[in-house]
Short mmCIF file of C-alpha atoms in Angstrom, two decimals:
data_model
loop_
_atom_site.label_atom_id
_atom_site.label_comp_id
_atom_site.label_asym_id
_atom_site.label_seq_id
_atom_site.Cartn_x
_atom_site.Cartn_y
_atom_site.Cartn_z
CA MET A 1 -50.19 325.41 -7.10
CA ALA A 2 -49.28 327.92 -4.26
CA ALA A 3 -51.74 330.98 -5.53
CA ALA A 4 -54.41 327.74 -5.17
CA LEU A 5 -52.96 327.31 -1.34
CA VAL A 6 -53.05 331.08 -0.74
CA THR A 7 -56.46 331.35 -2.16
CA ALA A 8 -57.86 328.44 -0.10
CA GLN A 9 -56.62 329.69 2.86
CA CYS A 10 -57.79 333.32 2.60
CA ALA A 11 -61.70 332.25 2.10
CA ALA A 12 -63.64 329.24 0.87
CA HIS A 13 -62.86 328.34 -2.44
CA ALA A 14 -65.96 326.57 -4.62
CA GLU A 15 -66.62 326.55 -8.31
CA VAL A 16 -68.45 324.35 -10.98
CA VAL A 17 -64.93 323.09 -13.12
CA ASP A 18 -66.42 321.20 -15.69
CA GLN A 19 -69.91 321.15 -17.01
CA ARG A 20 -70.91 318.91 -20.38
CA ALA A 21 -73.86 317.77 -21.96
CA THR A 22 -73.48 314.91 -19.66
CA GLY A 23 -72.00 315.07 -16.20
CA PHE A 24 -70.27 318.08 -14.25
CA SER A 25 -67.33 318.42 -11.30
CA LEU A 26 -67.69 320.47 -8.55
CA GLN A 27 -64.77 321.25 -6.49
CA GLU A 28 -64.47 322.91 -2.97
CA LYS A 29 -61.87 324.15 -0.70
CA GLU A 30 -61.56 325.31 3.22
CA GLN A 31 -59.02 325.98 5.38
CA ILE A 32 -59.39 324.64 8.42
CA ALA A 33 -57.78 325.10 11.67
CA THR A 34 -56.69 321.58 13.16
CA THR A 35 -54.82 318.60 12.05
CA PRO A 36 -56.20 316.13 9.38
CA ASP A 37 -57.04 313.60 12.45
CA LYS A 38 -59.32 316.04 13.73
CA VAL A 39 -60.81 317.03 10.35
CA TYR A 40 -61.38 313.42 9.28
CA ALA A 41 -62.74 312.81 12.25
CA ALA A 42 -65.46 314.90 12.40
CA LEU A 43 -65.83 314.45 8.53
CA ILE A 44 -67.19 311.13 9.25
CA ASP A 45 -69.27 312.15 11.64
CA PRO A 46 -72.40 313.87 9.48
CA SER A 47 -74.64 314.20 12.43
CA LYS A 48 -72.86 316.87 14.16
CA TRP A 49 -72.50 319.15 11.18
CA TRP A 50 -74.44 318.55 7.81
CA SER A 51 -77.19 320.92 7.48
CA ALA A 52 -80.81 319.05 8.34
CA ALA A 53 -81.97 321.25 5.42
CA HIS A 54 -80.29 318.87 3.38
CA THR A 55 -81.85 315.46 4.70
CA PHE A 56 -84.67 313.43 3.94
CA SER A 57 -85.90 312.72 7.49
CA GLY A 58 -85.29 316.90 8.12
CA ASP A 59 -82.70 315.56 11.06
CA ALA A 60 -78.91 315.96 9.99
CA LYS A 61 -78.78 313.50 13.88
CA ASN A 62 -80.07 310.88 11.61
CA MET A 63 -76.91 310.41 9.26
CA THR A 64 -74.18 308.11 9.88
CA LEU A 65 -70.99 307.54 8.02
CA ASP A 66 -69.38 304.50 8.29
CA ALA A 67 -65.76 305.14 6.89
CA ARG A 68 -64.50 301.80 5.69
CA ALA A 69 -64.61 300.24 2.37
CA GLY A 70 -67.95 299.06 1.10
CA GLY A 71 -69.04 301.30 4.28
CA CYS A 72 -72.76 303.33 4.05
CA TRP A 73 -73.33 307.53 4.22
CA CYS A 74 -77.05 306.63 5.14
CA GLU A 75 -79.90 307.94 6.98
CA SER A 76 -82.15 306.24 9.05
CA LEU A 77 -86.08 307.81 8.72
CA PRO A 78 -87.36 306.99 12.30
CA LYS A 79 -91.03 308.19 11.94
CA ASN A 80 -91.06 305.17 9.38
CA GLY A 81 -88.44 302.66 9.80
CA GLY A 82 -87.61 303.64 6.63
CA SER A 83 -83.51 304.15 5.26
CA VAL A 84 -81.37 306.36 2.58
CA LEU A 85 -77.86 305.25 1.28
CA HIS A 86 -76.58 308.99 0.28
CA MET A 87 -73.20 307.20 -0.83
CA THR A 88 -71.17 304.38 -0.42
CA VAL A 89 -67.21 304.43 1.04
CA VAL A 90 -64.32 303.27 -1.66
CA TYR A 91 -61.37 304.03 -0.22
CA ALA A 92 -60.78 305.27 3.27
CA ASP A 93 -57.37 306.69 4.13
CA PRO A 94 -58.26 308.05 7.50
CA GLY A 95 -56.32 311.59 8.05
CA ARG A 96 -55.89 311.98 4.27
CA LEU A 97 -58.42 310.71 1.90
CA LEU A 98 -62.47 309.68 1.98
CA ARG A 99 -63.33 308.16 -1.47
CA LEU A 100 -67.50 307.98 -1.92
CA ARG A 101 -69.78 306.79 -4.87
CA GLY A 102 -73.50 307.77 -5.50
CA ALA A 103 -75.77 310.05 -6.11
CA LEU A 104 -76.71 312.83 -3.67
CA GLY A 105 -79.82 314.55 -2.85
CA PRO A 106 -82.12 315.12 -6.24
CA PHE A 107 -79.84 312.87 -8.15
CA GLN A 108 -80.72 309.81 -6.42
CA SER A 109 -83.72 310.06 -8.56
CA THR A 110 -82.09 310.41 -11.89
CA GLY A 111 -79.55 308.38 -14.34
CA MET A 112 -76.61 310.36 -12.55
CA ASP A 113 -74.07 308.84 -10.05
CA GLY A 114 -70.92 310.35 -8.95
CA ALA A 115 -67.63 309.66 -7.00
CA MET A 116 -66.59 312.52 -4.56
CA ASN A 117 -63.22 312.67 -3.34
CA VAL A 118 -62.01 314.39 0.22
CA VAL A 119 -58.72 315.23 0.40
CA LEU A 120 -56.88 316.92 3.44
CA THR A 121 -53.08 318.15 3.19
CA PRO A 122 -51.40 319.36 6.27
CA ASN A 123 -49.66 322.32 5.87
CA LYS A 124 -49.10 325.47 8.08
CA GLN A 125 -51.92 326.71 8.79
CA GLY A 126 -54.22 323.41 9.66
CA THR A 127 -55.68 321.05 7.20
CA LEU A 128 -56.75 322.54 3.71
CA VAL A 129 -59.59 320.51 2.59
CA GLU A 130 -60.63 319.78 -1.03
CA ILE A 131 -63.77 318.20 -2.40
CA VAL A 132 -63.87 316.92 -5.59
CA TYR A 133 -67.82 315.47 -7.01
CA ASN A 134 -67.77 314.29 -10.29
CA LEU A 135 -71.37 313.64 -11.25
CA GLY A 136 -72.50 312.02 -14.52
CA GLY A 137 -75.11 310.25 -16.68
CA TYR A 138 -78.86 311.21 -17.86
CA VAL A 139 -81.76 313.36 -16.70
CA TRP A 140 -84.99 314.42 -18.17
CA GLY A 141 -84.76 317.49 -19.88
CA ASP A 142 -80.98 318.91 -19.22
CA PHE A 143 -79.63 319.31 -15.84
CA GLN A 144 -78.21 323.48 -17.11
CA ALA A 145 -78.87 324.96 -13.72
CA LEU A 146 -78.04 321.95 -11.15
CA PRO A 147 -74.40 322.46 -11.09
CA LYS A 148 -74.50 325.95 -9.31
CA THR A 149 -77.10 324.35 -7.49
CA ALA A 150 -75.44 321.73 -6.16
CA ASP A 151 -71.79 323.62 -6.14
CA GLY A 152 -73.47 326.19 -3.45
CA VAL A 153 -75.23 322.93 -1.12
CA LEU A 154 -72.48 321.38 -1.17
CA GLY A 155 -69.86 324.32 -0.12
CA GLN A 156 -71.88 325.25 2.53
CA GLN A 157 -72.41 321.74 3.98
CA LEU A 158 -67.58 322.36 3.83
CA PHE A 159 -68.38 325.50 5.60
CA ARG A 160 -70.14 324.26 8.24
CA LEU A 161 -67.66 321.02 8.80
CA LYS A 162 -64.94 324.29 9.56
CA GLN A 163 -67.50 325.91 12.05
CA PHE A 164 -68.30 322.91 13.57
CA ILE A 165 -64.51 321.68 14.03
CA GLU A 166 -63.32 325.89 14.37
CA THR A 167 -66.04 326.74 16.77
CA GLY A 168 -68.66 323.73 17.97
CA SER A 169 -71.60 324.97 15.78
CA ALA A 170 -72.35 324.49 12.25
CA ASP A 171 -74.74 326.97 12.65
CA THR A 172 -72.26 329.89 12.49
CA PRO A 173 -73.18 331.91 9.28
CA ARG A 174 -70.31 332.24 7.06
CA PRO A 175 -69.07 336.37 7.46
CA ALA A 176 -70.46 338.54 3.62
CA GLU A 177 -66.70 338.96 2.69
CA GLU A 178 -66.57 335.04 2.42
CA LYS A 179 -69.77 334.59 0.49
CA LYS A 180 -70.10 332.91 -2.64
CA PRO A 181 -71.54 335.23 -5.55
#
């Protein structure tokens, strides 16, 4: 456990932690230099830190997250009045835990479903944020390449959250020494 904390404090930690024929698990970690309450407040406002490149509307400002049980992490599609349900909140404990269910992005069109746990742990450096996203179900033609791609996207979003909180801009690029191989 101590080694994992040291690794998380030095740089981002992201990986596909398990992959099977019917699903996979992703784990992302970032150390953020602020309190869990401030991390949580930013976390539940994805319009400020989520990448527009990973939206259906092309603009993260169209994203909202209603952080209460049954609440929607949704996106409006202003051009035609449509909307997207990204995930549903199943557990919200401000400053500690946010648990969501659903399939992000391309997984929505498959037979997959997922559970995402975002755990905030206070420490001397601020807050360790750990995301575990477990997905399972059916994908036509298998999904061998999807876990690494999803891991990269989720890791990018967590780094954007960190940058938004620590610098005020989610668009600050990750230093070369912290980039994933």
